[in-house]
Amino acid sequence: MFEIDPNSQSNLDEVTTSHVHLDVAVDFDAKVLRGTAALQMQALRATQEVVLDSAHLRIKGAHLIESGGKSTVLSVDESSVHKVYGTALRLGLPQAVAKGDEFRIVVEYETTAEGGAIQFLTPEQTLGKSHPYLFTQCEEIHARSMFPCQDSPSVKIAYSADVRVPKPLTALMSAIATGQRNEGDSTTYSFEQKITIPSYLVALVVGNLKMAKISDRCAVWSEPENLDACAWEFAEMEKILQAAEDLITPYVWGRYDLLVLPGSFP
């Protein structure tokens, strides 16, 4: 800890994360996210402990998921707390893993109002004045207050997510939307980001959002009251992207969508 990245309490020299799946529900009344984070990990050397970065999270439990689906409860130690870097979430494995071993850990958790990554806006703070709004900002070390992780740019992860939000709100992430399904009064939106990124680039927004298509790969999102103005402002987005590709390299991220936040964004 602190040897590879002075801003992370994770045991970065012993384990690394390749993929994270978030399965969370947005509760606007309580102003929290609730759910699980599943981390696909690999041992860099023999160890019997995984230490994740966490900040102002309520940890409800953790499990080791074996290849056959067997779930084993892990010991949880949150006694080490740093005033800046948060809590070192120590998870004890039932037996030591060897270098190269891959394993999956699922942590059940809930965010709190003290976390720095998530901001909830009241309806009065939006253009439409009718629906609440949520956005995240994980830079520089706030991803750990959105989900437990190895919150260091030395670790690059792919990620996927299932996000349940109340109707009629829409969820967007820094990932490709892969589908949605209705579940009573809620809608679950699914996402996948196959290109590995540091944890601080994981982003989520939930609100009364609409899309204006600019091209087959470009779009702008905003509240419907502002959509026409935003579409006009960014009408040349595809041309700009093509110019950048001519100068540098082909765009590999699939889509280039822009989000215009409410004016109360700080």
Coordinates of C-alpha atoms in Angstrom, one line a residue:
M1 CA 0.0 0.0 0.0
F2 CA 1.1 3.5 -0.9
E3 CA 4.2 2.1 -2.7
I4 CA 2.8 2.1 -6.2
D5 CA 0.3 5.0 -5.7
P6 CA 0.5 7.3 -2.7
N7 CA -3.2 8.1 -3.0
S8 CA -4.5 4.5 -2.8
Q9 CA -4.7 2.1 0.2
S10 CA -5.3 -0.9 -2.0
N11 CA -2.6 -3.7 -2.1
L12 CA -1.8 -2.8 -5.7
D13 CA 1.4 -4.9 -5.6
E14 CA -0.4 -8.1 -4.7
V15 CA -3.7 -8.0 -6.7
T16 CA -5.1 -6.2 -9.7
T17 CA -8.6 -5.8 -11.1
S18 CA -9.5 -6.5 -14.8
H19 CA -13.3 -5.9 -14.8
V20 CA -16.0 -4.5 -12.5
H21 CA -19.7 -5.1 -12.8
L22 CA -22.0 -2.7 -11.0
D23 CA -25.6 -3.7 -10.2
V24 CA -27.2 -0.7 -8.4
A25 CA -30.5 1.0 -7.8
V26 CA -30.8 4.8 -7.5
D27 CA -32.9 5.9 -4.5
F28 CA -33.6 9.6 -4.9
D29 CA -35.6 9.8 -1.6
A30 CA -32.6 8.6 0.4
K31 CA -30.1 10.0 -2.0
V32 CA -28.0 6.8 -2.3
L33 CA -27.0 4.1 -4.6
R34 CA -27.6 0.5 -3.3
G35 CA -26.3 -2.7 -4.8
T36 CA -23.2 -4.7 -5.5
A37 CA -19.8 -4.3 -7.1
A38 CA -18.4 -7.5 -8.6
L39 CA -14.6 -7.3 -9.2
Q40 CA -12.8 -9.8 -11.4
M41 CA -9.3 -9.9 -10.0
Q42 CA -5.9 -11.6 -10.4
A43 CA -3.1 -12.2 -7.9
L44 CA 0.2 -10.6 -8.7
R45 CA 1.9 -12.6 -6.0
A46 CA 0.7 -14.9 -3.2
T47 CA -1.6 -13.3 -0.7
Q48 CA -4.6 -14.1 1.5
E49 CA -6.0 -10.6 1.5
V50 CA -7.6 -8.1 -0.9
V51 CA -7.5 -4.4 0.2
L52 CA -9.9 -2.1 -1.7
D53 CA -10.3 1.7 -1.6
S54 CA -13.5 2.8 0.0
A55 CA -14.8 6.2 1.3
H56 CA -18.0 6.8 3.1
L57 CA -19.6 3.6 1.9
R58 CA -21.8 1.3 4.1
I59 CA -20.4 -2.1 3.4
K60 CA -23.0 -4.8 4.0
G61 CA -20.9 -7.9 3.1
A62 CA -18.5 -9.4 0.7
H63 CA -18.3 -12.8 -1.0
L64 CA -15.8 -14.8 -3.0
I65 CA -17.4 -16.4 -6.0
E66 CA -15.7 -19.5 -7.2
S67 CA -15.7 -20.8 -10.8
G68 CA -18.5 -23.3 -10.1
G69 CA -20.7 -20.5 -8.6
K70 CA -20.0 -21.4 -4.9
S71 CA -20.2 -18.3 -2.7
T72 CA -18.0 -17.9 0.4
V73 CA -18.5 -15.1 2.9
L74 CA -15.3 -13.0 3.4
S75 CA -14.2 -11.4 6.6
V76 CA -14.4 -7.6 6.4
D77 CA -12.1 -5.2 8.3
E78 CA -12.8 -1.4 8.0
S79 CA -10.8 -0.3 11.0
S80 CA -8.1 1.5 9.0
V81 CA -9.4 4.9 8.1
H82 CA -7.4 7.8 6.6
K83 CA -8.8 11.4 6.8
V84 CA -8.0 12.0 3.1
Y85 CA -7.9 8.5 1.4
G86 CA -10.8 7.0 3.1
T87 CA -11.2 3.4 4.4
A88 CA -8.9 0.5 3.6
L89 CA -11.5 -2.2 3.0
R90 CA -9.7 -5.4 4.0
L91 CA -11.2 -8.6 2.7
G92 CA -9.8 -11.8 4.1
L93 CA -9.7 -14.7 1.6
P94 CA -10.5 -18.2 2.9
Q95 CA -7.2 -19.4 1.6
A96 CA -4.1 -17.9 0.0
V97 CA -4.1 -17.3 -3.8
A98 CA -1.0 -17.9 -5.8
K99 CA 0.5 -15.6 -8.4
G100 CA -1.6 -15.7 -11.6
D101 CA -4.8 -17.0 -9.8
E102 CA -8.0 -15.3 -11.0
F103 CA -11.0 -14.9 -8.7
R104 CA -14.2 -12.8 -8.3
I105 CA -15.2 -10.8 -5.3
V106 CA -18.7 -9.3 -4.9
V107 CA -19.2 -6.5 -2.3
E108 CA -22.7 -5.4 -1.3
Y109 CA -22.8 -1.8 -0.3
E110 CA -24.6 1.5 -0.1
T111 CA -23.3 5.0 -0.7
T112 CA -23.8 7.9 1.7
A113 CA -24.3 11.6 1.5
E114 CA -20.7 12.2 2.8
G115 CA -19.2 10.7 -0.4
G116 CA -17.5 13.0 -2.9
A117 CA -18.4 11.3 -6.2
I118 CA -22.2 11.6 -6.3
Q119 CA -24.3 14.8 -6.4
F120 CA -28.1 14.8 -6.2
L121 CA -30.1 17.7 -7.5
T122 CA -33.6 18.5 -6.5
P123 CA -36.2 19.1 -9.2
E124 CA -36.0 22.9 -8.5
Q125 CA -32.3 22.8 -9.5
T126 CA -33.2 21.5 -13.0
L127 CA -34.6 23.2 -16.1
G128 CA -37.8 21.2 -16.1
K129 CA -38.4 21.7 -12.3
S130 CA -40.3 18.4 -12.3
H131 CA -37.7 15.6 -11.7
P132 CA -34.6 15.0 -9.6
Y133 CA -31.2 14.6 -11.2
L134 CA -28.0 12.8 -10.3
F135 CA -24.5 13.1 -11.7
T136 CA -21.1 11.8 -10.6
Q137 CA -17.6 13.2 -10.7
C138 CA -15.0 10.6 -9.7
E139 CA -11.9 12.6 -10.4
E140 CA -9.4 12.5 -8.8
I141 CA -9.9 9.9 -6.1
H142 CA -13.7 9.9 -5.6
A143 CA -14.6 6.6 -7.4
R144 CA -14.0 4.9 -4.0
S145 CA -17.1 6.7 -2.7
M146 CA -19.2 5.4 -5.6
F147 CA -18.1 1.8 -5.4
P148 CA -15.3 -0.1 -3.6
C149 CA -12.4 -0.5 -6.0
Q150 CA -8.7 -0.2 -6.6
D151 CA -9.0 3.6 -7.1
S152 CA -5.7 4.2 -8.8
P153 CA -4.9 5.1 -12.5
S154 CA -2.2 2.3 -12.3
V155 CA -5.2 -0.1 -12.6
K156 CA -7.2 -0.1 -15.9
I157 CA -10.5 -1.8 -15.8
A158 CA -13.3 -2.7 -18.2
Y159 CA -16.7 -2.3 -16.7
S160 CA -20.4 -3.1 -17.1
A161 CA -23.4 -2.0 -15.2
D162 CA -27.1 -2.5 -14.6
V163 CA -28.7 0.6 -13.1
R164 CA -32.3 0.8 -11.9
V165 CA -33.9 4.2 -11.9
P166 CA -37.5 5.4 -11.3
K167 CA -39.6 6.1 -14.3
P168 CA -39.6 8.3 -16.4
L169 CA -35.9 9.0 -15.8
T170 CA -33.0 7.9 -18.0
A171 CA -29.6 6.6 -17.0
L172 CA -26.4 7.3 -19.0
M173 CA -22.8 6.2 -18.3
S174 CA -19.3 6.5 -19.7
A175 CA -20.0 3.2 -21.5
I176 CA -22.1 1.9 -24.4
A177 CA -25.7 1.4 -23.6
T178 CA -26.6 -2.3 -24.3
G179 CA -30.3 -2.4 -23.4
Q180 CA -33.1 -1.5 -21.0
R181 CA -36.0 -3.3 -19.4
N182 CA -39.1 -2.2 -17.6
E183 CA -39.6 -3.4 -14.0
G184 CA -42.8 -2.0 -12.6
D185 CA -42.2 1.6 -11.6
S186 CA -38.5 1.4 -12.6
T187 CA -36.4 1.0 -15.7
T188 CA -33.1 -0.9 -15.6
Y189 CA -30.4 0.4 -18.0
S190 CA -27.5 -1.8 -19.0
F191 CA -24.0 -0.7 -20.1
E192 CA -20.7 -2.0 -21.1
Q193 CA -17.3 -0.4 -21.5
K194 CA -14.9 -2.9 -23.1
I195 CA -12.0 -0.5 -23.3
T196 CA -10.0 -0.5 -20.1
I197 CA -10.0 2.8 -18.2
P198 CA -8.9 4.1 -14.8
S199 CA -11.6 4.1 -12.1
Y200 CA -11.9 7.9 -12.1
L201 CA -13.5 7.8 -15.7
V202 CA -16.5 5.7 -14.5
A203 CA -19.4 8.1 -14.7
L204 CA -23.2 8.0 -14.2
V205 CA -26.0 10.5 -14.8
V206 CA -29.7 10.0 -14.1
G207 CA -32.4 12.5 -15.0
N208 CA -35.1 13.6 -17.4
L209 CA -32.9 13.3 -20.4
K210 CA -33.5 13.3 -24.2
M211 CA -31.2 12.7 -27.1
A212 CA -30.6 14.7 -30.3
K213 CA -28.8 12.6 -33.0
I214 CA -26.0 14.4 -34.7
S215 CA -24.6 11.4 -36.7
D216 CA -24.6 7.7 -36.6
R217 CA -22.0 7.8 -33.8
C218 CA -22.5 11.3 -32.3
A219 CA -25.4 12.6 -30.2
V220 CA -26.1 15.3 -27.6
W221 CA -28.1 14.7 -24.4
S222 CA -29.8 17.2 -22.2
E223 CA -33.1 18.0 -20.5
P224 CA -35.8 18.4 -23.1
E225 CA -36.2 22.1 -22.4
N226 CA -32.7 22.7 -23.6
L227 CA -32.3 20.0 -26.3
D228 CA -32.8 22.1 -29.5
A229 CA -30.3 24.7 -28.3
C230 CA -27.7 22.0 -27.4
A231 CA -28.2 20.2 -30.8
W232 CA -27.6 23.5 -32.6
E233 CA -24.5 24.3 -30.5
F234 CA -22.9 20.9 -31.3
A235 CA -24.2 20.4 -34.8
E236 CA -20.7 20.1 -36.2
M237 CA -19.5 17.4 -33.7
E238 CA -19.1 14.7 -36.4
K239 CA -17.0 17.1 -38.6
I240 CA -14.8 17.9 -35.6
L241 CA -14.4 14.2 -34.8
Q242 CA -13.5 13.4 -38.4
A243 CA -10.9 16.2 -38.4
A244 CA -9.4 14.8 -35.2
E245 CA -9.2 11.3 -36.8
D246 CA -7.4 12.7 -39.8
L247 CA -4.8 14.4 -37.6
I248 CA -4.3 11.7 -35.0
T249 CA -5.9 8.3 -35.1
P250 CA -9.2 6.6 -35.7
Y251 CA -11.8 7.0 -32.8
V252 CA -12.0 3.7 -31.0
W253 CA -14.7 4.3 -28.4
G254 CA -17.7 3.5 -30.6
R255 CA -19.9 6.5 -29.7
Y256 CA -19.1 10.2 -29.1
D257 CA -22.0 11.5 -27.1
L258 CA -22.1 14.8 -25.2
L259 CA -24.1 15.5 -22.1
V260 CA -25.2 19.1 -21.2
L261 CA -25.8 19.3 -17.4
P262 CA -28.3 21.6 -15.7
G263 CA -27.1 25.1 -15.1
S264 CA -26.8 24.4 -11.3
F265 CA -23.8 22.2 -12.0
P266 CA -21.1 23.7 -9.8

